[in-house]
Amino acid sequence: MRCIIARYPFDLSRSGVLASMKGVKPELITGESVTIGGRRYPVKQVGHVITGQDRRDFTSDEVTRAMARLGFTCHAGPEAAPPSVPTALQTASALLGGTGSVEG
C-alpha cells in the first residue's frame, strides 16, 4: 500500500511492518498507540522504525491512518483525568475553617 508520511511516499505492507517491528521493545505509551504482533507500541515509535524518519517530521495521525489501512488495531491516547472540583459544601467548610480542604 502506498502512503504519504511527512510528505514522503512509502510502500508499506502488513508483513513488512510486522517484520520491521519484530524484536523491537515497545516504549512507554503516553499517547496514541497501535497493536502489532500482539504488542502495543506508541505510534511515533512505529513511524520512526518503519520510515527511518525523525519523530518530529511526521504526525501521529499520518502513521495511525496508515496502520489502520493495513489492518492493525489503533488506540486513542489515554484521556486526561478530569480535574477534581470541590463541592459547594467542601468549599464552604474550608472557608469557615472546617476540616475539609479545597484542592487545586
PDB file of C-alpha atoms in Angstrom:
ATOM      1  CA  MET A   1       0.000   0.000   0.000  1.00  0.00           C
ATOM      2  CA  ARG A   2       1.361   3.388  -0.931  1.00  0.00           C
ATOM      3  CA  CYS A   3       1.040   6.095   1.706  1.00  0.00           C
ATOM      4  CA  ILE A   4       2.485   9.519   2.373  1.00  0.00           C
ATOM      5  CA  ILE A   5       4.157  10.175   5.709  1.00  0.00           C
ATOM      6  CA  ALA A   6       5.826  13.555   6.273  1.00  0.00           C
ATOM      7  CA  ARG A   7       5.476  14.380   2.562  1.00  0.00           C
ATOM      8  CA  TYR A   8       7.406  11.262   1.503  1.00  0.00           C
ATOM      9  CA  PRO A   9       5.838   8.251  -0.256  1.00  0.00           C
ATOM     10  CA  PHE A  10       6.247   4.807   1.306  1.00  0.00           C
ATOM     11  CA  ASP A  11       5.168   1.402   0.031  1.00  0.00           C
ATOM     12  CA  LEU A  12       4.069  -0.385   3.191  1.00  0.00           C
ATOM     13  CA  SER A  13       2.690  -3.876   3.643  1.00  0.00           C
ATOM     14  CA  ARG A  14       1.281  -5.598   6.690  1.00  0.00           C
ATOM     15  CA  SER A  15       4.001  -8.265   6.559  1.00  0.00           C
ATOM     16  CA  GLY A  16       6.706  -5.598   6.111  1.00  0.00           C
ATOM     17  CA  VAL A  17       5.532  -3.705   9.186  1.00  0.00           C
ATOM     18  CA  LEU A  18       5.399  -6.942  11.201  1.00  0.00           C
ATOM     19  CA  ALA A  19       8.957  -7.793  10.111  1.00  0.00           C
ATOM     20  CA  SER A  20      10.229  -4.279  10.902  1.00  0.00           C
ATOM     21  CA  MET A  21       8.730  -4.291  14.394  1.00  0.00           C
ATOM     22  CA  LYS A  22       9.811  -7.855  15.247  1.00  0.00           C
ATOM     23  CA  GLY A  23      12.167  -7.762  18.222  1.00  0.00           C
ATOM     24  CA  VAL A  24      11.560  -4.048  18.897  1.00  0.00           C
ATOM     25  CA  LYS A  25      10.805  -3.366  22.562  1.00  0.00           C
ATOM     26  CA  PRO A  26       7.746  -1.120  22.990  1.00  0.00           C
ATOM     27  CA  GLU A  27       8.382   2.229  24.634  1.00  0.00           C
ATOM     28  CA  LEU A  28       6.169   3.767  27.292  1.00  0.00           C
ATOM     29  CA  ILE A  29       2.801   4.677  25.791  1.00  0.00           C
ATOM     30  CA  THR A  30       1.772   8.257  26.515  1.00  0.00           C
ATOM     31  CA  GLY A  31      -0.445   8.961  23.503  1.00  0.00           C
ATOM     32  CA  GLU A  32      -1.879   7.129  20.524  1.00  0.00           C
ATOM     33  CA  SER A  33      -0.741   3.534  20.035  1.00  0.00           C
ATOM     34  CA  VAL A  34      -1.046   0.588  17.662  1.00  0.00           C
ATOM     35  CA  THR A  35      -1.063  -3.167  18.266  1.00  0.00           C
ATOM     36  CA  ILE A  36       1.424  -5.005  16.058  1.00  0.00           C
ATOM     37  CA  GLY A  37       2.240  -8.670  16.505  1.00  0.00           C
ATOM     38  CA  GLY A  38       0.392  -8.819  19.816  1.00  0.00           C
ATOM     39  CA  ARG A  39       2.363  -5.915  21.292  1.00  0.00           C
ATOM     40  CA  ARG A  40       1.217  -2.354  21.749  1.00  0.00           C
ATOM     41  CA  TYR A  41       3.579   0.358  20.503  1.00  0.00           C
ATOM     42  CA  PRO A  42       3.437   4.157  20.584  1.00  0.00           C
ATOM     43  CA  VAL A  43       2.501   5.385  17.096  1.00  0.00           C
ATOM     44  CA  LYS A  44       5.541   7.681  16.915  1.00  0.00           C
ATOM     45  CA  GLN A  45       7.876   4.747  17.653  1.00  0.00           C
ATOM     46  CA  VAL A  46       6.292   2.700  14.861  1.00  0.00           C
ATOM     47  CA  GLY A  47       6.549   5.611  12.430  1.00  0.00           C
ATOM     48  CA  HIS A  48      10.222   6.066  13.246  1.00  0.00           C
ATOM     49  CA  VAL A  49      11.041   2.363  12.824  1.00  0.00           C
ATOM     50  CA  ILE A  50       9.148   1.818   9.559  1.00  0.00           C
ATOM     51  CA  THR A  51      10.184   5.069   7.850  1.00  0.00           C
ATOM     52  CA  GLY A  52      13.550   5.861   9.414  1.00  0.00           C
ATOM     53  CA  GLN A  53      12.401   9.462   9.789  1.00  0.00           C
ATOM     54  CA  ASP A  54      12.822  11.666  12.821  1.00  0.00           C
ATOM     55  CA  ARG A  55       9.713  11.566  15.012  1.00  0.00           C
ATOM     56  CA  ARG A  56       9.326  15.333  14.724  1.00  0.00           C
ATOM     57  CA  ASP A  57       8.921  15.055  10.949  1.00  0.00           C
ATOM     58  CA  PHE A  58       5.542  13.286  10.950  1.00  0.00           C
ATOM     59  CA  THR A  59       2.303  13.364  12.901  1.00  0.00           C
ATOM     60  CA  SER A  60       0.696  10.569  14.863  1.00  0.00           C
ATOM     61  CA  ASP A  61      -2.348  10.890  12.618  1.00  0.00           C
ATOM     62  CA  GLU A  62      -0.325  10.088   9.484  1.00  0.00           C
ATOM     63  CA  VAL A  63       1.009   6.854  10.965  1.00  0.00           C
ATOM     64  CA  THR A  64      -2.317   5.933  12.570  1.00  0.00           C
ATOM     65  CA  ARG A  65      -4.118   6.249   9.219  1.00  0.00           C
ATOM     66  CA  ALA A  66      -1.513   4.081   7.500  1.00  0.00           C
ATOM     67  CA  MET A  67      -1.599   1.395  10.208  1.00  0.00           C
ATOM     68  CA  ALA A  68      -5.409   1.321  10.215  1.00  0.00           C
ATOM     69  CA  ARG A  69      -5.448   0.910   6.423  1.00  0.00           C
ATOM     70  CA  LEU A  70      -3.071  -2.047   6.813  1.00  0.00           C
ATOM     71  CA  GLY A  71      -5.488  -3.631   9.295  1.00  0.00           C
ATOM     72  CA  PHE A  72      -3.675  -3.006  12.562  1.00  0.00           C
ATOM     73  CA  THR A  73      -5.680  -2.032  15.641  1.00  0.00           C
ATOM     74  CA  CYS A  74      -5.081   1.584  16.610  1.00  0.00           C
ATOM     75  CA  HIS A  75      -5.838   3.037  20.029  1.00  0.00           C
ATOM     76  CA  ALA A  76      -6.563   6.625  21.047  1.00  0.00           C
ATOM     77  CA  GLY A  77      -4.323   8.287  23.598  1.00  0.00           C
ATOM     78  CA  PRO A  78      -5.106   7.967  27.283  1.00  0.00           C
ATOM     79  CA  GLU A  79      -7.636  10.542  28.370  1.00  0.00           C
ATOM     80  CA  ALA A  80      -6.615  13.016  30.998  1.00  0.00           C
ATOM     81  CA  ALA A  81      -8.411  12.675  34.302  1.00  0.00           C
ATOM     82  CA  PRO A  82     -10.933  15.445  34.845  1.00  0.00           C
ATOM     83  CA  PRO A  83      -9.770  17.997  37.374  1.00  0.00           C
ATOM     84  CA  SER A  84     -11.032  17.498  40.898  1.00  0.00           C
ATOM     85  CA  VAL A  85     -13.622  20.182  41.591  1.00  0.00           C
ATOM     86  CA  PRO A  86     -14.621  20.629  45.228  1.00  0.00           C
ATOM     87  CA  THR A  87     -18.296  20.573  46.065  1.00  0.00           C
ATOM     88  CA  ALA A  88     -20.013  23.664  47.444  1.00  0.00           C
ATOM     89  CA  LEU A  89     -20.080  22.050  50.891  1.00  0.00           C
ATOM     90  CA  GLN A  90     -16.316  21.363  50.799  1.00  0.00           C
ATOM     91  CA  THR A  91     -15.586  24.940  49.693  1.00  0.00           C
ATOM     92  CA  ALA A  92     -17.794  26.450  52.404  1.00  0.00           C
ATOM     93  CA  SER A  93     -16.304  24.177  55.047  1.00  0.00           C
ATOM     94  CA  ALA A  94     -12.751  25.120  54.049  1.00  0.00           C
ATOM     95  CA  LEU A  95     -13.569  28.832  54.038  1.00  0.00           C
ATOM     96  CA  LEU A  96     -15.062  28.564  57.513  1.00  0.00           C
ATOM     97  CA  GLY A  97     -12.006  26.767  58.820  1.00  0.00           C
ATOM     98  CA  GLY A  98     -13.537  23.303  58.836  1.00  0.00           C
ATOM     99  CA  THR A  99     -11.640  20.060  58.455  1.00  0.00           C
ATOM    100  CA  GLY A 100     -12.468  19.752  54.748  1.00  0.00           C
ATOM    101  CA  SER A 101      -9.851  21.046  52.350  1.00  0.00           C
ATOM    102  CA  VAL A 102     -10.209  22.658  48.970  1.00  0.00           C
ATOM    103  CA  GLU A 103      -7.859  21.207  46.387  1.00  0.00           C
ATOM    104  CA  GLY A 104      -6.457  22.942  43.423  1.00  0.00           C
TER     105      GLY A 104
END
